[in-house]
Coordinates of N, CA, C and O in Angstrom, one line a residue:
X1 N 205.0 12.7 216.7 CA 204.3 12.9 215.5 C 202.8 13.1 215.7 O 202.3 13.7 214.8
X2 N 202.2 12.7 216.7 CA 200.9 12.5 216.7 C 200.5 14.2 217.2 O 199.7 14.9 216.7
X3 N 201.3 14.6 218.3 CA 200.9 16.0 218.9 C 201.2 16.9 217.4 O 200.2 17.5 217.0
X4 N 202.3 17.0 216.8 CA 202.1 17.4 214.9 C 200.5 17.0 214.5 O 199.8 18.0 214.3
X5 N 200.2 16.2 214.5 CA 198.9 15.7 213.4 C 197.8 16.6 214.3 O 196.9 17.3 213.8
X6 N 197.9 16.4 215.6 CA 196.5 17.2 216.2 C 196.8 18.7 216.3 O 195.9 19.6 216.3
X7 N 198.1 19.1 216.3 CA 198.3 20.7 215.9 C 197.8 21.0 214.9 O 197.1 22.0 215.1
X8 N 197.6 20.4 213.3 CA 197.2 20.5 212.4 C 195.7 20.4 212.3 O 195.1 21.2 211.7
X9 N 195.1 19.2 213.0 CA 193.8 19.4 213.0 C 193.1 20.1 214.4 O 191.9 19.8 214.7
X10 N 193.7 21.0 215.2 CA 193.1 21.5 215.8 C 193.3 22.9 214.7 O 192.3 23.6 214.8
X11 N 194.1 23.2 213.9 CA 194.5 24.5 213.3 C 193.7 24.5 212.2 O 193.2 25.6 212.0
X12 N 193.4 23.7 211.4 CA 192.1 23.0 210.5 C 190.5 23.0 210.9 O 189.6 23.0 210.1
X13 N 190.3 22.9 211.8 CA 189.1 23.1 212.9 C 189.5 24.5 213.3 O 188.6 25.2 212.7
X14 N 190.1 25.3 213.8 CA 190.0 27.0 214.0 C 189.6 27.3 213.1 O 188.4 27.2 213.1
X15 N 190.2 27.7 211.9 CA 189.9 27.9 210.3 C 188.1 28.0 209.9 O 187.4 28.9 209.6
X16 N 188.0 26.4 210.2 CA 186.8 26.3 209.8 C 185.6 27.0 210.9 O 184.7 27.7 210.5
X17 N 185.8 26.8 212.0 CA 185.0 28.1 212.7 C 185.2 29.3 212.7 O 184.3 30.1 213.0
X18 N 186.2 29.5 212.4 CA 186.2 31.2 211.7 C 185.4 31.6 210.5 O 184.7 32.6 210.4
X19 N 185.6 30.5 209.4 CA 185.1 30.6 208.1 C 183.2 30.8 208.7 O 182.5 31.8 208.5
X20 N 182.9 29.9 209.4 CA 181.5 29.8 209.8 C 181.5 30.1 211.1 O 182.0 29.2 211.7
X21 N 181.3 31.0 211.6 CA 180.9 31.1 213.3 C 180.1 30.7 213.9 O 179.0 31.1 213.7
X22 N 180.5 29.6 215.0 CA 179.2 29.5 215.5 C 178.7 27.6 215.1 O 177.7 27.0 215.6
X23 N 179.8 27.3 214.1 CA 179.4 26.4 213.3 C 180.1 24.7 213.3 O 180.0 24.1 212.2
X24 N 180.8 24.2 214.6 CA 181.3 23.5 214.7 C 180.8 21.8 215.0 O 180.4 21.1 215.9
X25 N 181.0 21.6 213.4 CA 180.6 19.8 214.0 C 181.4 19.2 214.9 O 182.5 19.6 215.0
X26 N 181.0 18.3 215.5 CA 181.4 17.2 216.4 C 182.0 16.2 215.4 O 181.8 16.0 214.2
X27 N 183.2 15.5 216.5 CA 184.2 14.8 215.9 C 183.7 13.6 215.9 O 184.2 12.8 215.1
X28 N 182.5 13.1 216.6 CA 181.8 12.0 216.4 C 180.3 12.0 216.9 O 179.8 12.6 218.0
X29 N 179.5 11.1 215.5 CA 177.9 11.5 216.1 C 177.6 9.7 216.0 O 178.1 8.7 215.4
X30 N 176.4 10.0 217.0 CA 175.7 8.5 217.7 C 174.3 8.4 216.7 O 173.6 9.3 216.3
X31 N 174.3 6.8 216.3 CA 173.0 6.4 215.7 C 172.4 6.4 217.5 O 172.9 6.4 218.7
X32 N 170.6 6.4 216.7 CA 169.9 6.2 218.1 C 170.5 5.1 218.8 O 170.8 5.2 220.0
X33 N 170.7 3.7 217.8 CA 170.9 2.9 218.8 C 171.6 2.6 219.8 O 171.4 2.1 220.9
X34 N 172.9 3.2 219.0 CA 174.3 3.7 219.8 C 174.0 4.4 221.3 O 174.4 4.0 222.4
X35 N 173.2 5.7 220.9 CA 172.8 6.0 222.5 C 172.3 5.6 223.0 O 172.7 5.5 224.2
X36 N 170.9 4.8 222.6 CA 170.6 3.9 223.6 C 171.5 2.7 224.8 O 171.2 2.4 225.9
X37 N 172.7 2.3 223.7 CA 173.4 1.3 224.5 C 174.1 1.9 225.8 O 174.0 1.5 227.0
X38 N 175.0 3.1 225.0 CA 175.8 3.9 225.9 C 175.1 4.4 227.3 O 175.6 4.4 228.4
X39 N 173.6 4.7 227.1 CA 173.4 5.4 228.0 C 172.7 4.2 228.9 O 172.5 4.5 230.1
X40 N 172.3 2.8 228.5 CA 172.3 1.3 229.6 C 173.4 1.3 230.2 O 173.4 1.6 231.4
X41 N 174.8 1.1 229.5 CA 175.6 0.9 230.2 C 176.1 2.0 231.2 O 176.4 1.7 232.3
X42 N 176.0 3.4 230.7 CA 176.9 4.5 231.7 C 175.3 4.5 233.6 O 175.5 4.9 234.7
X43 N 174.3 4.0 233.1 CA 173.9 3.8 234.0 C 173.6 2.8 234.8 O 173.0 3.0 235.9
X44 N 173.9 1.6 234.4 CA 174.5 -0.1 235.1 C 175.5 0.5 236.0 O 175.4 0.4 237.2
X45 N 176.7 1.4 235.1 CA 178.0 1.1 236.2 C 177.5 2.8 237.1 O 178.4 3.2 237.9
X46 N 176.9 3.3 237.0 CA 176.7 5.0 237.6 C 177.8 6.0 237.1 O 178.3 6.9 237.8
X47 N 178.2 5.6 235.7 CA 179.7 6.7 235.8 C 178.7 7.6 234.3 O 177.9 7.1 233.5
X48 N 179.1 9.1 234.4 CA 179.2 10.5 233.8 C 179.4 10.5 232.4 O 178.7 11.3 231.6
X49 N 180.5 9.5 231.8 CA 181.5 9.4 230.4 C 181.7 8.1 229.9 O 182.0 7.1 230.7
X50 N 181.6 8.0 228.6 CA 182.1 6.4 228.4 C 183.5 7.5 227.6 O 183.5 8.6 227.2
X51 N 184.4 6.5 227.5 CA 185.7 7.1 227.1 C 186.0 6.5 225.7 O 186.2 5.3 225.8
X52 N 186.2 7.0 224.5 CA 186.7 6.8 223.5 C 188.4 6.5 223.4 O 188.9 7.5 223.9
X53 N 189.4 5.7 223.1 CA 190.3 5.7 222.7 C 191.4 4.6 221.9 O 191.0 3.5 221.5
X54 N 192.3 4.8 221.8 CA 193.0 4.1 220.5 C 194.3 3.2 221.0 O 195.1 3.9 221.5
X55 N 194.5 1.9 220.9 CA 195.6 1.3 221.2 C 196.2 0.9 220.1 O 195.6 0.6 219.1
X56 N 197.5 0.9 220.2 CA 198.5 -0.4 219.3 C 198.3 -1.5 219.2 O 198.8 -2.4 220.0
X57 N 197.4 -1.8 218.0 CA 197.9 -3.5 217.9 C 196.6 -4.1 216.8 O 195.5 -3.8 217.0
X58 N 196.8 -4.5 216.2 CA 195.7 -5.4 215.2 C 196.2 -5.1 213.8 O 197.2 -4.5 213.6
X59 N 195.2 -5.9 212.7 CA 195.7 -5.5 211.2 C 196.6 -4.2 211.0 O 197.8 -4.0 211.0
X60 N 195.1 -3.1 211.0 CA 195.6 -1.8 210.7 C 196.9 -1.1 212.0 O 197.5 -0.1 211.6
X61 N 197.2 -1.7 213.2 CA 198.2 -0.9 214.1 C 197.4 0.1 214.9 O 197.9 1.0 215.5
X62 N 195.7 -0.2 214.8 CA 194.9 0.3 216.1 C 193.7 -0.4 216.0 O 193.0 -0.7 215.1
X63 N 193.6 -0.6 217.4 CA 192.6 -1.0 217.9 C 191.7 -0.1 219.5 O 192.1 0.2 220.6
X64 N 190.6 0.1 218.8 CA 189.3 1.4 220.0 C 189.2 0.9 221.3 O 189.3 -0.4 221.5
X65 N 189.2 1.5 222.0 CA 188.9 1.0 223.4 C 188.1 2.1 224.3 O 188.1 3.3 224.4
X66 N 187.4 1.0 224.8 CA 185.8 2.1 225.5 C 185.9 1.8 226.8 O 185.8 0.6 227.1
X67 N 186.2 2.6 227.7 CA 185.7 2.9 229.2 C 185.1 3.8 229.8 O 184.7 4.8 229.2
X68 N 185.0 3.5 230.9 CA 184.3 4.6 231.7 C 184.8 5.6 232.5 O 185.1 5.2 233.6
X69 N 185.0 6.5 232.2 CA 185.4 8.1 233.1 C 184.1 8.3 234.2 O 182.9 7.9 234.2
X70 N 185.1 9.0 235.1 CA 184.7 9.6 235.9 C 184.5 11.5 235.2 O 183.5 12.2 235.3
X71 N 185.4 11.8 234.6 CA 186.1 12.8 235.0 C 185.9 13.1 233.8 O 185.2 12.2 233.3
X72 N 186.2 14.2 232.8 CA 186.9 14.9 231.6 C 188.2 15.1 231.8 O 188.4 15.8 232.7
X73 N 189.4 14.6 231.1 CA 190.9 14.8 231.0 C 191.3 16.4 230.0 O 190.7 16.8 229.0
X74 N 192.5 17.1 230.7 CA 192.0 18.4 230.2 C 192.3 18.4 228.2 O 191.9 19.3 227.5
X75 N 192.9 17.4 227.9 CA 192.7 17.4 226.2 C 191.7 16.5 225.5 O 191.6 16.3 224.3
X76 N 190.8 16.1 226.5 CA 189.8 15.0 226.0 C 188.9 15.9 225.0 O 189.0 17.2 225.1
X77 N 188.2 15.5 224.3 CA 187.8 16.4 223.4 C 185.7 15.7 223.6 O 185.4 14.5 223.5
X78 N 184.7 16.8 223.9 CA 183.8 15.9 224.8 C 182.5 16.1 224.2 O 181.9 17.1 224.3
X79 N 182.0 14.7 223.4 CA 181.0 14.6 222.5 C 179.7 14.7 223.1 O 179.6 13.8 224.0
X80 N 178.4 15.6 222.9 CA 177.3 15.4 223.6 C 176.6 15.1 222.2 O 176.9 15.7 221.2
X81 N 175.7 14.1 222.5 CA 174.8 13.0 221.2 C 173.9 12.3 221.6 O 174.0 11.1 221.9
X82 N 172.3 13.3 221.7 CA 171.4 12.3 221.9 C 171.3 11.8 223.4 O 171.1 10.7 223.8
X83 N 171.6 13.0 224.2 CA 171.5 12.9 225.8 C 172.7 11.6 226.4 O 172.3 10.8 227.3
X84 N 173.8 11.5 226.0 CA 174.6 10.8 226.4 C 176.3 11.7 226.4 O 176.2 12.8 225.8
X85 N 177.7 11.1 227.0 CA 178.4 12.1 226.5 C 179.8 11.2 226.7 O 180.2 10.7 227.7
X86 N 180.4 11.3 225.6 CA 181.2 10.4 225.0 C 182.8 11.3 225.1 O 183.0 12.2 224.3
X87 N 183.5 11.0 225.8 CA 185.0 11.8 225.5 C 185.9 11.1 224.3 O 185.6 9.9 224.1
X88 N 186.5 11.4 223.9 CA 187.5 11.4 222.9 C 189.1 11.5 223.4 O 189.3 12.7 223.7
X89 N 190.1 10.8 223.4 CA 191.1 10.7 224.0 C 192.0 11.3 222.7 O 192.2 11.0 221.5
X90 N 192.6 12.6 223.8 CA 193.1 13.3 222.1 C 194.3 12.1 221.1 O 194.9 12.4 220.1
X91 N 194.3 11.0 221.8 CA 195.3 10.2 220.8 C 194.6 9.8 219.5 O 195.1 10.0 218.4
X92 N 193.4 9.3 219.8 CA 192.6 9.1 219.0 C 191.7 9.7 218.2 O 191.0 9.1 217.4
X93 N 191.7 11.3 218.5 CA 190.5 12.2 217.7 C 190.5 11.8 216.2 O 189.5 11.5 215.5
X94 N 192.1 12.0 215.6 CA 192.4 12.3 214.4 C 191.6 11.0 213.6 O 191.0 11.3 212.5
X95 N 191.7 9.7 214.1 CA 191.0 8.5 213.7 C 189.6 8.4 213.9 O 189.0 7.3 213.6
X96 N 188.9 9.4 214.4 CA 187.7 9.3 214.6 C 187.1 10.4 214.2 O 185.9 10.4 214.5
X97 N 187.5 11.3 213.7 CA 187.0 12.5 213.2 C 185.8 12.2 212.2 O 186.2 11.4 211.4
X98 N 184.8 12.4 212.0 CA 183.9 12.0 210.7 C 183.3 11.0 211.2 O 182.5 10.6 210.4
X99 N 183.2 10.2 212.5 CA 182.9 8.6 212.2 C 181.4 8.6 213.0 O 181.1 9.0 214.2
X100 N 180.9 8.4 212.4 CA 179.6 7.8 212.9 C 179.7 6.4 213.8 O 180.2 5.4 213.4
X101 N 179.0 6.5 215.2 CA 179.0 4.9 216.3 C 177.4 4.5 215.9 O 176.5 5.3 215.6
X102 N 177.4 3.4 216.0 CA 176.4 2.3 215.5 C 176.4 1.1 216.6 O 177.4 0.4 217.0
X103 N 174.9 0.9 217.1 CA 175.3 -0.3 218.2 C 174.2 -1.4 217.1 O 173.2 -1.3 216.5
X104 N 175.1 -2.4 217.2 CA 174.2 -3.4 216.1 C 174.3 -5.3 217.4 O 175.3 -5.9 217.9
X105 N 173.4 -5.5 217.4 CA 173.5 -6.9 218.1 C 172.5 -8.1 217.6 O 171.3 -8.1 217.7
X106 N 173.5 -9.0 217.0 CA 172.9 -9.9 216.4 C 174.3 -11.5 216.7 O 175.5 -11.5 217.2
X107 N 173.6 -12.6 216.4 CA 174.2 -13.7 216.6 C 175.5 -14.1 215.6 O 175.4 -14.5 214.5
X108 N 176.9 -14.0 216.5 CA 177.9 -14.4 215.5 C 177.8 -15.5 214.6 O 177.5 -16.6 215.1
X109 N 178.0 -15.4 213.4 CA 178.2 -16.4 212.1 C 179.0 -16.9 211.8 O 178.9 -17.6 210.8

């Protein structure tokens, strides 16, 4: 079902670049602070990609998970934002399409 859902929004995204040429937003954009973090951490550990993706399991039946790539995977879908570069694990695009990342750090309550 899921390769269905991203047929559809990869065919919904053609459309829309046809309609506008030239004219393709990103499936996800970084507050400053967000880049700022991404790009501490992707240079602590020396890796190219922090990796976007989606597991089974919590309230809603997904939970995000962030790692580090080496590499681009050939359906990863590959966010550049603010001099940093974030892949997208095509499991997960459909859930992250639109989403703005925010890095916020403050003392749990």
């Amino acid at each position: 079902m899921v390769s269905g859902s991203l047929s559809v929004l990869a065919r919904a995204v053609a459309m829309a670049e046809r309609a506008v040429p030239g004219a393709r937003r990103q499936a996800l954009t970084l507050t400053e602070t967000a880049a700022d973090r991404i790009r501490q951490l992707l240079d602590m550990r020396q890796k190219p990609f922090l990796r976007l993706g989606v597991k089974a399991r919590g309230c809603n039946g997904l939970s995000y998970t962030l790692n580090y790539a080496d590499e681009k995977g050939k359906f990863d879908e590959l966010v550049e934002d603010k001099g940093v570069r974030v892949l997208i694990d095509p499991k997960a695009l459909m859930h992250v399409v639109g989403t703005k990342m925010d890095f916020v750090e403050d003392r749990l309550k």
